[in-house]
Every structure is written in structure tokens, then in C-alpha cells.
PDB file of C-alpha atoms in Angstrom:
ATOM      1  CA  MET I   1     -62.570  35.780 -14.491  1.00 37.00           C
ATOM      2  CA  THR I   2     -59.650  33.816 -13.115  1.00 40.00           C
ATOM      3  CA  THR I   3     -61.860  31.056 -11.805  1.00 45.00           C
ATOM      4  CA  ASN I   4     -62.927  30.258 -15.353  1.00 67.00           C
ATOM      5  CA  LEU I   5     -59.508  28.988 -16.433  1.00 81.00           C
ATOM      6  CA  ILE I   6     -60.950  25.488 -16.790  1.00 82.00           C
ATOM      7  CA  THR I   7     -63.680  26.726 -19.130  1.00 81.00           C
ATOM      8  CA  LYS I   8     -61.412  29.187 -20.914  1.00 86.00           C
ATOM      9  CA  TYR I   9     -58.795  26.552 -21.766  1.00 91.00           C
ATOM     10  CA  ARG I  10     -61.114  23.611 -22.389  1.00 91.00           C
ATOM     11  CA  PRO I  11     -60.223  22.117 -25.800  1.00 94.00           C
ATOM     12  CA  ASN I  12     -62.713  22.800 -28.586  1.00 93.00           C
ATOM     13  CA  ASN I  13     -61.204  20.401 -31.115  1.00 94.00           C
ATOM     14  CA  PHE I  14     -59.118  17.232 -31.197  1.00 95.00           C
ATOM     15  CA  ALA I  15     -55.860  19.112 -31.881  1.00 94.00           C
ATOM     16  CA  ASP I  16     -56.107  20.961 -28.555  1.00 94.00           C
ATOM     17  CA  VAL I  17     -56.670  17.886 -26.356  1.00 95.00           C
ATOM     18  CA  VAL I  18     -53.901  17.406 -23.769  1.00 93.00           C
ATOM     19  CA  GLY I  19     -52.545  13.855 -23.792  1.00 90.00           C
ATOM     20  CA  GLN I  20     -54.823  10.971 -24.883  1.00 93.00           C
ATOM     21  CA  GLN I  21     -53.105  10.805 -28.283  1.00 93.00           C
ATOM     22  CA  ASN I  22     -54.177   7.237 -29.068  1.00 94.00           C
ATOM     23  CA  THR I  23     -57.796   7.911 -28.099  1.00 95.00           C
ATOM     24  CA  VAL I  24     -57.878  11.085 -30.173  1.00 95.00           C
ATOM     25  CA  LYS I  25     -56.472   9.306 -33.219  1.00 95.00           C
ATOM     26  CA  SER I  26     -59.072   6.532 -32.974  1.00 95.00           C
ATOM     27  CA  LEU I  27     -61.913   9.007 -32.463  1.00 95.00           C
ATOM     28  CA  GLN I  28     -60.867  11.050 -35.469  1.00 95.00           C
ATOM     29  CA  GLY I  29     -61.073   7.954 -37.650  1.00 94.00           C
ATOM     30  CA  ILE I  30     -64.477   6.905 -36.314  1.00 94.00           C
ATOM     31  CA  CYS I  31     -65.916  10.399 -36.702  1.00 92.00           C
ATOM     32  CA  ARG I  32     -64.513  10.737 -40.221  1.00 92.00           C
ATOM     33  CA  ARG I  33     -66.010   7.411 -41.306  1.00 92.00           C
ATOM     34  CA  GLY I  34     -69.204   7.716 -39.264  1.00 88.00           C
ATOM     35  CA  ASP I  35     -68.674   4.216 -37.849  1.00 88.00           C
ATOM     36  CA  SER I  36     -70.482   4.769 -34.559  1.00 91.00           C
ATOM     37  CA  GLN I  37     -73.236   6.799 -32.942  1.00 92.00           C
ATOM     38  CA  ILE I  38     -72.702   5.583 -29.378  1.00 95.00           C
ATOM     39  CA  PHE I  39     -69.587   6.292 -27.324  1.00 97.00           C
ATOM     40  CA  LEU I  40     -68.480   5.317 -23.820  1.00 97.00           C
ATOM     41  CA  PHE I  41     -65.693   7.408 -22.264  1.00 97.00           C
ATOM     42  CA  SER I  42     -64.188   6.109 -19.025  1.00 95.00           C
ATOM     43  CA  GLY I  43     -61.256   7.163 -16.890  1.00 92.00           C
ATOM     44  CA  PRO I  44     -60.232   9.115 -13.780  1.00 90.00           C
ATOM     45  CA  PRO I  45     -61.829  12.488 -12.955  1.00 86.00           C
ATOM     46  CA  GLY I  46     -60.563  15.525 -14.803  1.00 88.00           C
ATOM     47  CA  VAL I  47     -58.810  13.887 -17.754  1.00 93.00           C
ATOM     48  CA  GLY I  48     -61.208  14.983 -20.516  1.00 93.00           C
ATOM     49  CA  LYS I  49     -64.125  12.562 -20.805  1.00 95.00           C
ATOM     50  CA  THR I  50     -66.855  15.178 -21.145  1.00 93.00           C
ATOM     51  CA  THR I  51     -64.602  17.412 -23.227  1.00 95.00           C
ATOM     52  CA  LEU I  52     -64.026  14.627 -25.764  1.00 97.00           C
ATOM     53  CA  ALA I  53     -67.757  13.901 -25.835  1.00 96.00           C
ATOM     54  CA  ARG I  54     -68.419  17.532 -26.740  1.00 96.00           C
ATOM     55  CA  ILE I  55     -65.746  17.477 -29.430  1.00 97.00           C
ATOM     56  CA  VAL I  56     -67.235  14.293 -30.912  1.00 97.00           C
ATOM     57  CA  ALA I  57     -70.647  15.959 -31.004  1.00 95.00           C
ATOM     58  CA  LYS I  58     -69.159  19.021 -32.689  1.00 95.00           C
ATOM     59  CA  THR I  59     -67.314  16.844 -35.221  1.00 95.00           C
ATOM     60  CA  PHE I  60     -70.587  15.198 -36.198  1.00 93.00           C
ATOM     61  CA  GLY I  61     -72.092  18.635 -36.807  1.00 92.00           C
ATOM     62  CA  VAL I  62     -74.106  19.031 -33.610  1.00 92.00           C
ATOM     63  CA  GLU I  63     -74.613  22.715 -32.922  1.00 90.00           C
ATOM     64  CA  ASN I  64     -73.809  24.173 -29.514  1.00 87.00           C
ATOM     65  CA  THR I  65     -77.385  24.992 -28.529  1.00 86.00           C
ATOM     66  CA  GLN I  66     -79.502  23.748 -25.637  1.00 80.00           C
ATOM     67  CA  SER I  67     -81.847  21.907 -27.960  1.00 81.00           C
ATOM     68  CA  ALA I  68     -79.099  20.186 -29.975  1.00 89.00           C
ATOM     69  CA  LEU I  69     -76.400  19.488 -27.367  1.00 92.00           C
ATOM     70  CA  ILE I  70     -77.994  18.015 -24.250  1.00 89.00           C
ATOM     71  CA  GLU I  71     -75.866  17.306 -21.200  1.00 88.00           C
ATOM     72  CA  ILE I  72     -77.287  15.325 -18.297  1.00 85.00           C
ATOM     73  CA  ASP I  73     -75.789  14.748 -14.866  1.00 80.00           C
ATOM     74  CA  ALA I  74     -76.893  11.210 -14.081  1.00 78.00           C
ATOM     75  CA  ALA I  75     -76.442  11.923 -10.370  1.00 68.00           C
ATOM     76  CA  SER I  76     -79.590  14.067 -10.470  1.00 68.00           C
ATOM     77  CA  LYS I  77     -81.536  12.298 -13.249  1.00 65.00           C
ATOM     78  CA  THR I  78     -81.393   8.585 -12.586  1.00 62.00           C
ATOM     79  CA  GLY I  79     -84.874   7.268 -13.211  1.00 65.00           C
ATOM     80  CA  VAL I  80     -86.863   5.610 -15.980  1.00 74.00           C
ATOM     81  CA  GLU I  81     -89.102   8.628 -16.485  1.00 76.00           C
ATOM     82  CA  ASP I  82     -86.086  10.887 -17.012  1.00 76.00           C
ATOM     83  CA  MET I  83     -84.787   8.567 -19.719  1.00 79.00           C
ATOM     84  CA  ARG I  84     -88.199   8.259 -21.383  1.00 77.00           C
ATOM     85  CA  GLN I  85     -88.506  12.019 -21.624  1.00 77.00           C
ATOM     86  CA  LEU I  86     -85.081  12.205 -23.229  1.00 77.00           C
ATOM     87  CA  GLN I  87     -85.905   9.481 -25.725  1.00 76.00           C
ATOM     88  CA  GLU I  88     -89.095  11.279 -26.747  1.00 77.00           C
ATOM     89  CA  LEU I  89     -87.084  14.433 -27.333  1.00 75.00           C
ATOM     90  CA  LEU I  90     -84.483  12.577 -29.405  1.00 75.00           C
ATOM     91  CA  MET I  91     -87.121  11.356 -31.844  1.00 74.00           C
ATOM     92  CA  TYR I  92     -87.243  14.808 -33.405  1.00 74.00           C
ATOM     93  CA  ARG I  93     -84.493  16.753 -35.120  1.00 78.00           C
ATOM     94  CA  PRO I  94     -83.507  20.046 -33.494  1.00 73.00           C
ATOM     95  CA  PHE I  95     -83.647  23.387 -35.246  1.00 69.00           C
ATOM     96  CA  GLY I  96     -80.454  24.257 -37.077  1.00 68.00           C
ATOM     97  CA  ASP I  97     -78.566  23.528 -40.257  1.00 72.00           C
ATOM     98  CA  SER I  98     -77.269  20.060 -39.369  1.00 75.00           C
ATOM     99  CA  GLY I  99     -80.374  18.611 -37.748  1.00 82.00           C
ATOM    100  CA  LYS I 100     -78.065  16.578 -35.485  1.00 89.00           C
ATOM    101  CA  ARG I 101     -78.587  16.075 -31.768  1.00 89.00           C
ATOM    102  CA  ALA I 102     -76.183  14.733 -29.111  1.00 92.00           C
ATOM    103  CA  LEU I 103     -76.908  13.475 -25.618  1.00 92.00           C
ATOM    104  CA  ILE I 104     -74.019  13.458 -23.135  1.00 94.00           C
ATOM    105  CA  ILE I 105     -74.719  11.579 -19.898  1.00 92.00           C
ATOM    106  CA  ASP I 106     -72.081  12.336 -17.267  1.00 90.00           C
ATOM    107  CA  GLU I 107     -71.491  10.018 -14.291  1.00 87.00           C
ATOM    108  CA  CYS I 108     -73.653   7.508 -16.145  1.00 91.00           C
ATOM    109  CA  GLN I 109     -72.847   4.764 -13.627  1.00 89.00           C
ATOM    110  CA  ARG I 110     -75.401   6.437 -11.353  1.00 85.00           C
ATOM    111  CA  LEU I 111     -78.330   5.559 -13.611  1.00 87.00           C
ATOM    112  CA  SER I 112     -80.712   3.064 -12.063  1.00 85.00           C
ATOM    113  CA  ARG I 113     -81.022  -0.455 -13.413  1.00 87.00           C
ATOM    114  CA  ASN I 114     -84.494   0.299 -14.765  1.00 86.00           C
ATOM    115  CA  ALA I 115     -83.233   3.461 -16.446  1.00 86.00           C
ATOM    116  CA  TRP I 116     -80.524   1.467 -18.226  1.00 89.00           C
ATOM    117  CA  GLU I 117     -83.030  -1.147 -19.335  1.00 87.00           C
ATOM    118  CA  SER I 118     -85.296   1.551 -20.740  1.00 85.00           C
ATOM    119  CA  LEU I 119     -82.400   2.745 -22.925  1.00 86.00           C
ATOM    120  CA  LEU I 120     -81.529  -0.592 -24.517  1.00 87.00           C
ATOM    121  CA  LYS I 121     -83.957  -0.348 -27.408  1.00 83.00           C
ATOM    122  CA  ALA I 122     -82.948   3.246 -28.174  1.00 82.00           C
ATOM    123  CA  LEU I 123     -79.282   2.234 -28.213  1.00 88.00           C
ATOM    124  CA  GLU I 124     -79.899  -0.815 -30.389  1.00 85.00           C
ATOM    125  CA  ASP I 125     -81.223   1.233 -33.285  1.00 83.00           C
ATOM    126  CA  PRO I 126     -80.632   4.972 -32.698  1.00 84.00           C
ATOM    127  CA  PRO I 127     -82.052   7.504 -35.196  1.00 84.00           C
ATOM    128  CA  GLU I 128     -79.391   8.584 -37.667  1.00 86.00           C
ATOM    129  CA  HIS I 129     -79.431  12.170 -36.352  1.00 89.00           C
ATOM    130  CA  VAL I 130     -78.653  11.180 -32.742  1.00 91.00           C
ATOM    131  CA  ILE I 131     -75.241  10.787 -31.064  1.00 93.00           C
ATOM    132  CA  TRP I 132     -74.999   9.184 -27.601  1.00 94.00           C
ATOM    133  CA  CYS I 133     -72.023   9.825 -25.308  1.00 96.00           C
ATOM    134  CA  PHE I 134     -71.719   8.164 -21.896  1.00 95.00           C
ATOM    135  CA  CYS I 135     -69.026   9.343 -19.459  1.00 95.00           C
ATOM    136  CA  THR I 136     -68.042   7.452 -16.324  1.00 93.00           C
ATOM    137  CA  THR I 137     -65.310   6.916 -13.767  1.00 90.00           C
ATOM    138  CA  GLU I 138     -66.635   3.395 -13.122  1.00 90.00           C
ATOM    139  CA  PRO I 139     -67.163   1.574 -16.437  1.00 92.00           C
ATOM    140  CA  THR I 140     -67.768  -1.788 -14.729  1.00 92.00           C
ATOM    141  CA  LYS I 141     -71.043  -0.364 -13.389  1.00 92.00           C
ATOM    142  CA  VAL I 142     -72.312   0.196 -16.928  1.00 94.00           C
ATOM    143  CA  PRO I 143     -74.406  -2.878 -17.867  1.00 93.00           C
ATOM    144  CA  PRO I 144     -72.677  -5.245 -20.320  1.00 94.00           C
ATOM    145  CA  ALA I 145     -75.644  -4.986 -22.693  1.00 93.00           C
ATOM    146  CA  VAL I 146     -74.942  -1.260 -22.983  1.00 93.00           C
ATOM    147  CA  ARG I 147     -71.163  -1.557 -23.192  1.00 93.00           C
ATOM    148  CA  THR I 148     -71.398  -3.923 -26.162  1.00 93.00           C
ATOM    149  CA  ARG I 149     -73.352  -1.274 -28.080  1.00 92.00           C
ATOM    150  CA  CYS I 150     -70.702   1.413 -27.532  1.00 94.00           C
ATOM    151  CA  SER I 151     -67.409   2.420 -29.040  1.00 95.00           C
ATOM    152  CA  LYS I 152     -65.363   2.339 -25.830  1.00 96.00           C
ATOM    153  CA  PHE I 153     -62.483   4.646 -24.932  1.00 96.00           C
ATOM    154  CA  GLU I 154     -60.522   4.447 -21.693  1.00 95.00           C
ATOM    155  CA  LEU I 155     -58.742   7.717 -20.943  1.00 96.00           C
ATOM    156  CA  LYS I 156     -55.472   7.693 -19.028  1.00 93.00           C
ATOM    157  CA  LEU I 157     -53.862  10.085 -16.574  1.00 95.00           C
ATOM    158  CA  VAL I 158     -51.994  12.806 -18.466  1.00 94.00           C
ATOM    159  CA  SER I 159     -48.181  12.743 -18.361  1.00 95.00           C
ATOM    160  CA  ASP I 160     -46.236  15.295 -16.312  1.00 95.00           C
ATOM    161  CA  GLN I 161     -44.627  16.621 -19.497  1.00 96.00           C
ATOM    162  CA  ASP I 162     -48.004  17.288 -21.136  1.00 96.00           C
ATOM    163  CA  LEU I 163     -49.240  18.957 -17.950  1.00 96.00           C
ATOM    164  CA  SER I 164     -46.092  21.089 -17.810  1.00 96.00           C
ATOM    165  CA  ASP I 165     -46.593  22.213 -21.401  1.00 96.00           C
ATOM    166  CA  LEU I 166     -50.214  23.138 -20.659  1.00 96.00           C
ATOM    167  CA  LEU I 167     -49.213  25.050 -17.529  1.00 95.00           C
ATOM    168  CA  ASP I 168     -46.562  27.004 -19.442  1.00 95.00           C
ATOM    169  CA  ILE I 169     -49.078  27.982 -22.137  1.00 95.00           C
ATOM    170  CA  VAL I 170     -51.712  29.132 -19.640  1.00 94.00           C
ATOM    171  CA  CYS I 171     -49.217  31.085 -17.531  1.00 93.00           C
ATOM    172  CA  ILE I 172     -47.904  32.916 -20.589  1.00 94.00           C
ATOM    173  CA  LYS I 173     -51.391  33.804 -21.830  1.00 92.00           C
ATOM    174  CA  GLU I 174     -52.619  34.840 -18.364  1.00 88.00           C
ATOM    175  CA  LYS I 175     -49.366  36.683 -17.529  1.00 89.00           C
ATOM    176  CA  ILE I 176     -48.834  34.555 -14.418  1.00 89.00           C
ATOM    177  CA  GLU I 177     -45.272  34.289 -13.129  1.00 89.00           C
ATOM    178  CA  LEU I 178     -44.741  31.199 -10.995  1.00 89.00           C
ATOM    179  CA  PRO I 179     -41.552  30.370  -9.086  1.00 85.00           C
ATOM    180  CA  ALA I 180     -40.001  27.227 -10.565  1.00 82.00           C
ATOM    181  CA  ASN I 181     -40.684  25.146  -7.456  1.00 91.00           C
ATOM    182  CA  VAL I 182     -44.354  26.210  -7.460  1.00 92.00           C
ATOM    183  CA  HIS I 183     -44.585  25.114 -11.097  1.00 93.00           C
ATOM    184  CA  ASP I 184     -43.257  21.685 -10.132  1.00 92.00           C
ATOM    185  CA  LEU I 185     -45.617  21.484  -7.131  1.00 93.00           C
ATOM    186  CA  LEU I 186     -48.619  22.130  -9.370  1.00 95.00           C
ATOM    187  CA  ILE I 187     -47.605  19.338 -11.728  1.00 94.00           C
ATOM    188  CA  LYS I 188     -47.206  16.937  -8.816  1.00 92.00           C
ATOM    189  CA  GLU I 189     -50.504  17.862  -7.146  1.00 90.00           C
ATOM    190  CA  ALA I 190     -52.453  17.667 -10.423  1.00 91.00           C
ATOM    191  CA  LYS I 191     -51.998  13.879 -10.302  1.00 90.00           C
ATOM    192  CA  GLY I 192     -52.419  13.512 -14.057  1.00 93.00           C
ATOM    193  CA  SER I 193     -55.500  15.749 -14.374  1.00 92.00           C
ATOM    194  CA  PRO I 194     -55.494  18.916 -16.530  1.00 94.00           C
ATOM    195  CA  ARG I 195     -58.647  20.109 -14.769  1.00 89.00           C
ATOM    196  CA  GLN I 196     -57.018  19.664 -11.357  1.00 88.00           C
ATOM    197  CA  LEU I 197     -53.962  21.528 -12.619  1.00 92.00           C
ATOM    198  CA  LEU I 198     -55.977  24.591 -13.631  1.00 90.00           C
ATOM    199  CA  SER I 199     -58.062  24.452 -10.454  1.00 82.00           C
ATOM    200  CA  ASN I 200     -54.887  24.506  -8.384  1.00 86.00           C
ATOM    201  CA  LEU I 201     -53.404  27.301 -10.482  1.00 89.00           C
ATOM    202  CA  VAL I 202     -56.345  29.548  -9.558  1.00 80.00           C
ATOM    203  CA  ILE I 203     -55.557  28.985  -5.883  1.00 77.00           C
ATOM    204  CA  VAL I 204     -51.772  29.483  -5.929  1.00 83.00           C
ATOM    205  CA  ARG I 205     -51.267  31.985  -8.747  1.00 79.00           C
ATOM    206  CA  THR I 206     -50.071  34.704  -6.336  1.00 76.00           C
ATOM    207  CA  ALA I 207     -47.930  32.437  -4.137  1.00 79.00           C
ATOM    208  CA  LYS I 208     -44.391  33.741  -3.632  1.00 82.00           C
ATOM    209  CA  ASN I 209     -42.812  30.370  -2.874  1.00 87.00           C
ATOM    210  CA  LYS I 210     -43.459  26.651  -2.594  1.00 89.00           C
ATOM    211  CA  LYS I 211     -44.293  26.819   1.131  1.00 86.00           C
ATOM    212  CA  GLU I 212     -47.014  29.407   0.610  1.00 81.00           C
ATOM    213  CA  ALA I 213     -48.409  27.497  -2.374  1.00 84.00           C
ATOM    214  CA  ALA I 214     -48.492  24.240  -0.402  1.00 84.00           C
ATOM    215  CA  GLU I 215     -50.359  25.947   2.443  1.00 76.00           C
ATOM    216  CA  LEU I 216     -52.948  27.333   0.037  1.00 74.00           C
ATOM    217  CA  LEU I 217     -53.459  23.936  -1.563  1.00 77.00           C
ATOM    218  CA  SER I 218     -53.748  22.236   1.815  1.00 71.00           C
ATOM    219  CA  SER I 219     -56.805  24.353   2.573  1.00 57.00           C
ATOM    220  CA  VAL I 220     -58.637  22.535  -0.197  1.00 58.00           C
ATOM    221  CA  THR I 221     -59.029  18.766  -0.095  1.00 50.00           C
ATOM    222  CA  ASP I 222     -57.948  16.684  -3.073  1.00 47.00           C
ATOM    223  CA  ASN I 223     -61.540  15.520  -3.478  1.00 53.00           C
ATOM    224  CA  ASP I 224     -62.644  16.536  -6.977  1.00 63.00           C
ATOM    225  CA  ALA I 225     -66.098  17.381  -5.625  1.00 73.00           C
ATOM    226  CA  SER I 226     -64.632  20.175  -3.477  1.00 74.00           C
ATOM    227  CA  PHE I 227     -63.306  22.046  -6.501  1.00 73.00           C
ATOM    228  CA  GLN I 228     -66.555  21.600  -8.386  1.00 78.00           C
ATOM    229  CA  LEU I 229     -68.557  22.927  -5.430  1.00 84.00           C
ATOM    230  CA  CYS I 230     -66.304  25.982  -5.085  1.00 83.00           C
ATOM    231  CA  GLN I 231     -66.535  26.697  -8.803  1.00 78.00           C
ATOM    232  CA  TYR I 232     -70.329  26.394  -8.811  1.00 81.00           C
ATOM    233  CA  ILE I 233     -70.564  28.855  -5.927  1.00 85.00           C
ATOM    234  CA  VAL I 234     -68.072  31.324  -7.422  1.00 81.00           C
ATOM    235  CA  ASN I 235     -69.570  31.278 -10.909  1.00 76.00           C
ATOM    236  CA  GLY I 236     -73.119  31.429  -9.586  1.00 68.00           C
ATOM    237  CA  ASN I 237     -74.423  28.998 -12.198  1.00 62.00           C
ATOM    238  CA  GLY I 238     -74.812  25.838 -10.174  1.00 62.00           C
ATOM    239  CA  SER I 239     -78.163  24.114  -9.819  1.00 73.00           C
ATOM    240  CA  TRP I 240     -79.304  23.262  -6.321  1.00 83.00           C
ATOM    241  CA  SER I 241     -79.538  19.540  -7.072  1.00 81.00           C
ATOM    242  CA  THR I 242     -75.997  19.473  -8.478  1.00 80.00           C
ATOM    243  CA  CYS I 243     -74.613  21.265  -5.426  1.00 83.00           C
ATOM    244  CA  MET I 244     -76.397  18.828  -3.134  1.00 85.00           C
ATOM    245  CA  GLY I 245     -74.910  15.920  -5.040  1.00 82.00           C
ATOM    246  CA  LEU I 246     -71.443  17.365  -4.398  1.00 82.00           C
ATOM    247  CA  ILE I 247     -72.271  17.960  -0.723  1.00 83.00           C
ATOM    248  CA  ASN I 248     -73.282  14.311  -0.393  1.00 80.00           C
ATOM    249  CA  LYS I 249     -69.883  13.263  -1.747  1.00 76.00           C
ATOM    250  CA  LEU I 250     -68.004  15.623   0.574  1.00 77.00           C
ATOM    251  CA  GLU I 251     -69.921  14.576   3.670  1.00 70.00           C
ATOM    252  CA  GLU I 252     -68.245  11.187   3.486  1.00 63.00           C
ATOM    253  CA  SER I 253     -64.913  12.735   4.478  1.00 59.00           C
ATOM    254  CA  ALA I 254     -65.656  16.226   5.865  1.00 65.00           C
ATOM    255  CA  ASN I 255     -68.076  17.988   8.212  1.00 74.00           C
ATOM    256  CA  ALA I 256     -69.955  21.226   7.507  1.00 81.00           C
ATOM    257  CA  GLU I 257     -67.345  23.468   9.165  1.00 78.00           C
ATOM    258  CA  SER I 258     -64.415  22.004   7.232  1.00 73.00           C
ATOM    259  CA  ILE I 259     -66.370  22.425   3.980  1.00 80.00           C
ATOM    260  CA  ARG I 260     -67.077  26.050   4.974  1.00 83.00           C
ATOM    261  CA  LEU I 261     -63.357  26.685   5.520  1.00 78.00           C
ATOM    262  CA  LEU I 262     -62.585  25.109   2.157  1.00 77.00           C
ATOM    263  CA  ILE I 263     -65.030  27.485   0.434  1.00 84.00           C
ATOM    264  CA  VAL I 264     -63.809  30.512   2.418  1.00 83.00           C
ATOM    265  CA  ASN I 265     -60.203  29.903   1.391  1.00 76.00           C
ATOM    266  CA  TYR I 266     -61.182  29.438  -2.242  1.00 79.00           C
ATOM    267  CA  LEU I 267     -63.296  32.617  -2.262  1.00 83.00           C
ATOM    268  CA  GLY I 268     -60.506  34.494  -0.507  1.00 80.00           C
ATOM    269  CA  SER I 269     -58.098  33.525  -3.274  1.00 74.00           C
ATOM    270  CA  CYS I 270     -60.605  34.640  -5.917  1.00 80.00           C
ATOM    271  CA  LEU I 271     -61.170  37.957  -4.132  1.00 82.00           C
ATOM    272  CA  LYS I 272     -57.439  38.588  -3.903  1.00 75.00           C
ATOM    273  CA  ASN I 273     -57.145  38.151  -7.674  1.00 72.00           C
ATOM    274  CA  ALA I 274     -60.297  40.045  -8.699  1.00 76.00           C
ATOM    275  CA  LYS I 275     -59.648  42.288 -11.699  1.00 75.00           C
ATOM    276  CA  THR I 276     -62.683  44.597 -11.502  1.00 83.00           C
ATOM    277  CA  ASN I 277     -64.851  46.188  -8.828  1.00 88.00           C
ATOM    278  CA  ASP I 278     -67.832  44.130  -9.993  1.00 85.00           C
ATOM    279  CA  GLN I 279     -65.888  40.897  -9.531  1.00 83.00           C
ATOM    280  CA  ALA I 280     -64.671  41.986  -6.109  1.00 87.00           C
ATOM    281  CA  GLY I 281     -68.202  42.909  -5.055  1.00 88.00           C
ATOM    282  CA  SER I 282     -69.573  39.558  -6.159  1.00 86.00           C
ATOM    283  CA  PHE I 283     -66.837  37.649  -4.322  1.00 87.00           C
ATOM    284  CA  LEU I 284     -67.368  39.729  -1.165  1.00 90.00           C
ATOM    285  CA  GLU I 285     -71.097  38.946  -1.183  1.00 89.00           C
ATOM    286  CA  LYS I 286     -70.465  35.243  -1.520  1.00 89.00           C
ATOM    287  CA  LEU I 287     -67.700  35.294   1.078  1.00 90.00           C
ATOM    288  CA  ASP I 288     -70.044  36.985   3.541  1.00 91.00           C
ATOM    289  CA  ALA I 289     -72.472  34.071   3.204  1.00 91.00           C
ATOM    290  CA  PHE I 290     -69.797  31.765   4.650  1.00 90.00           C
ATOM    291  CA  SER I 291     -68.160  34.188   7.101  1.00 87.00           C
ATOM    292  CA  ASN I 292     -69.570  32.826  10.390  1.00 87.00           C
ATOM    293  CA  PRO I 293     -68.293  29.516  11.871  1.00 84.00           C
ATOM    294  CA  TYR I 294     -70.871  26.765  12.160  1.00 84.00           C
ATOM    295  CA  ASN I 295     -72.154  25.143  15.331  1.00 76.00           C
ATOM    296  CA  GLY I 296     -71.376  21.449  15.060  1.00 68.00           C
ATOM    297  CA  THR I 297     -74.644  20.501  16.784  1.00 74.00           C
ATOM    298  CA  GLU I 298     -76.658  21.960  13.891  1.00 78.00           C
ATOM    299  CA  GLY I 299     -75.309  19.460  11.384  1.00 80.00           C
ATOM    300  CA  ILE I 300     -75.383  20.333   7.700  1.00 85.00           C
ATOM    301  CA  ALA I 301     -78.175  22.948   7.886  1.00 88.00           C
ATOM    302  CA  PRO I 302     -75.951  26.077   8.291  1.00 89.00           C
ATOM    303  CA  LEU I 303     -73.899  25.052   5.263  1.00 90.00           C
ATOM    304  CA  LEU I 304     -77.025  24.617   3.145  1.00 91.00           C
ATOM    305  CA  LEU I 305     -78.201  28.083   4.231  1.00 92.00           C
ATOM    306  CA  SER I 306     -74.852  29.600   3.231  1.00 91.00           C
ATOM    307  CA  ILE I 307     -74.917  27.905  -0.177  1.00 90.00           C
ATOM    308  CA  GLY I 308     -78.472  29.143  -0.734  1.00 89.00           C
ATOM    309  CA  ARG I 309     -77.454  32.699   0.092  1.00 88.00           C
ATOM    310  CA  ALA I 310     -74.440  32.524  -2.212  1.00 88.00           C
ATOM    311  CA  LEU I 311     -76.376  31.059  -5.143  1.00 84.00           C
ATOM    312  CA  PHE I 312     -79.630  32.974  -4.928  1.00 83.00           C
ATOM    313  CA  SER I 313     -78.851  36.304  -3.262  1.00 68.00           C
ATOM    314  CA  GLU I 314     -78.243  37.915  -6.627  1.00 57.00           C
TER     315      GLU I 314
END
């Protein structure tokens, strides 16, 4: 599916990571020597924090199963009880050959103060089979007592040249022919983020010229949450709490009707590029859930109804 370009081209090992050469080199040394079990990845959205956390876990031998590789969105699990349940789970080795377990906490700055305090003891002396990875866009909100226990890595925006190389590779493999000026527009609008680059490519892959591509991109805000929401809806694998977290972010700068238009344009692009009848049918069903304009007096409720229909109708 075209909308899965981000997943399809997500690096699975250090050699495939785009940019971040210094961070990758340091991580390789730490993983080889086993110098640390606790990592803090910070940096702008879409530059590879969670991806590197997964690669670190894999390098330490953590198997890609739900019981061994645990990923938590701190926006939806912020409390002490959530952290206690995780710590109880981490006491035991998972099934599998390596017996290793990794916990990746995304957007960790959203954890409550009490939740952080409940983690201090576990981070001071973690079991040898456990790897902790914290990912954040706001490292200053991570308590100092936690930061001092971590191997810290600050990821940078990816260079235009590295983004251009990635775009060329993906276009060749996906048989996408972009006009030269559209190629340059994608690099510019990615703003240093490989994830943003691939998200934008999904939207403009059929554009005939720069003007058409710019119009398509303008229908989607540059808020990272908007792309995540669209992808959750299209892929049909988003949890309700995660979607509501994204809606809360978007509400700060957009009303329900503008969010609906954003989703409609994204789904329209996906439908236009559907490769099979099954894909087209799925996109049409989801598009229908957002087809009617919203009454501004009803607030956010019509949007929530549309999201519910798109996520649960199947």
C-alpha cells in the first residue's frame, strides 16, 4: 500500500539509517560493548528517534514480539499505575531464545512527575535482560535524575543531500517519476525529516508539476500530528486513545471542518493511487465517513463520529 512507505522504508539496522552518522557510530560502540541499558533519544519529530530505539533493541538481541519489544505512547499512559504494571512485567524474561526485553517509551516528556519518580529505582539498577529507551522532542522536561542515568543522544535534522538520496532510492524502487522541481519541493517541505519526506511523497506522487504538488501539500498542514492521524485512519490500526491524542494537538490550530478537509484530501490521494480493488474499496468506505461538511455549532462531535466510522466500520 502506498501509504505504508514510512513503514516499508523504515531502517532495520544501523547501516540503513539516514543521516545521524555520529549518533549511529556512538550507538554501535555502546551496543557492541554493552556499556548501557538505558537510552534517551531526543530531537525534532520524524528524524528517527523511535527507529533508533528499535534498532538498539534488535542489536541487543530483543526479538520483535509483543512480549519482548514493548512500545508505549506516554501520551496515553502517563500515570504511576501504568509504570508499576510495566515494571512488574519487566521482572520476568520473555519467551524466546535471547530472553531479552526492551521498553520504548515515546513522547516520554508526557509522563507525570509521580510516574517518573516511580521509575527511578528501576532505572538505577535494571535487570540485565532489560533495555530502556526513552524518546522525546523535549528533553528538558525529562527529570535530571532520569537523564543522568541515560546514555543521551540528540538527533539532528537530516541534510538535504541525505534526504535527496533517500527520495531517489524510494522513487526508483516504487517506480515513481517526479518532475525535477517536484523533487526539490519535497526536499524543501520535508524540513529535515525523512518521515515527513515520505509522507509528502504519498500525497504528491502523481503531481504533474510543482504547482499541482504545492496545492496538494497545502491541503495538509505541516503539523506532524495531521500526518499521523491520516495514516492511522488509512491503515485502520490506530487506537482510539492515540487518535484522540492527535486530535487534541490539532485542535490548537484547526477546527473540526478543516481537519475533515485535511483527511478528505489525504484519502482522495490514496484512492487515486490504489493498486487493487480491495484497496480502492477500503479507501472509498473511509472517505464516505468524512464526505459531509460539518456544522460548526456542533463542535468536535461530528469529527469524532467520522473517525469512529472509519476505524470501526470494518
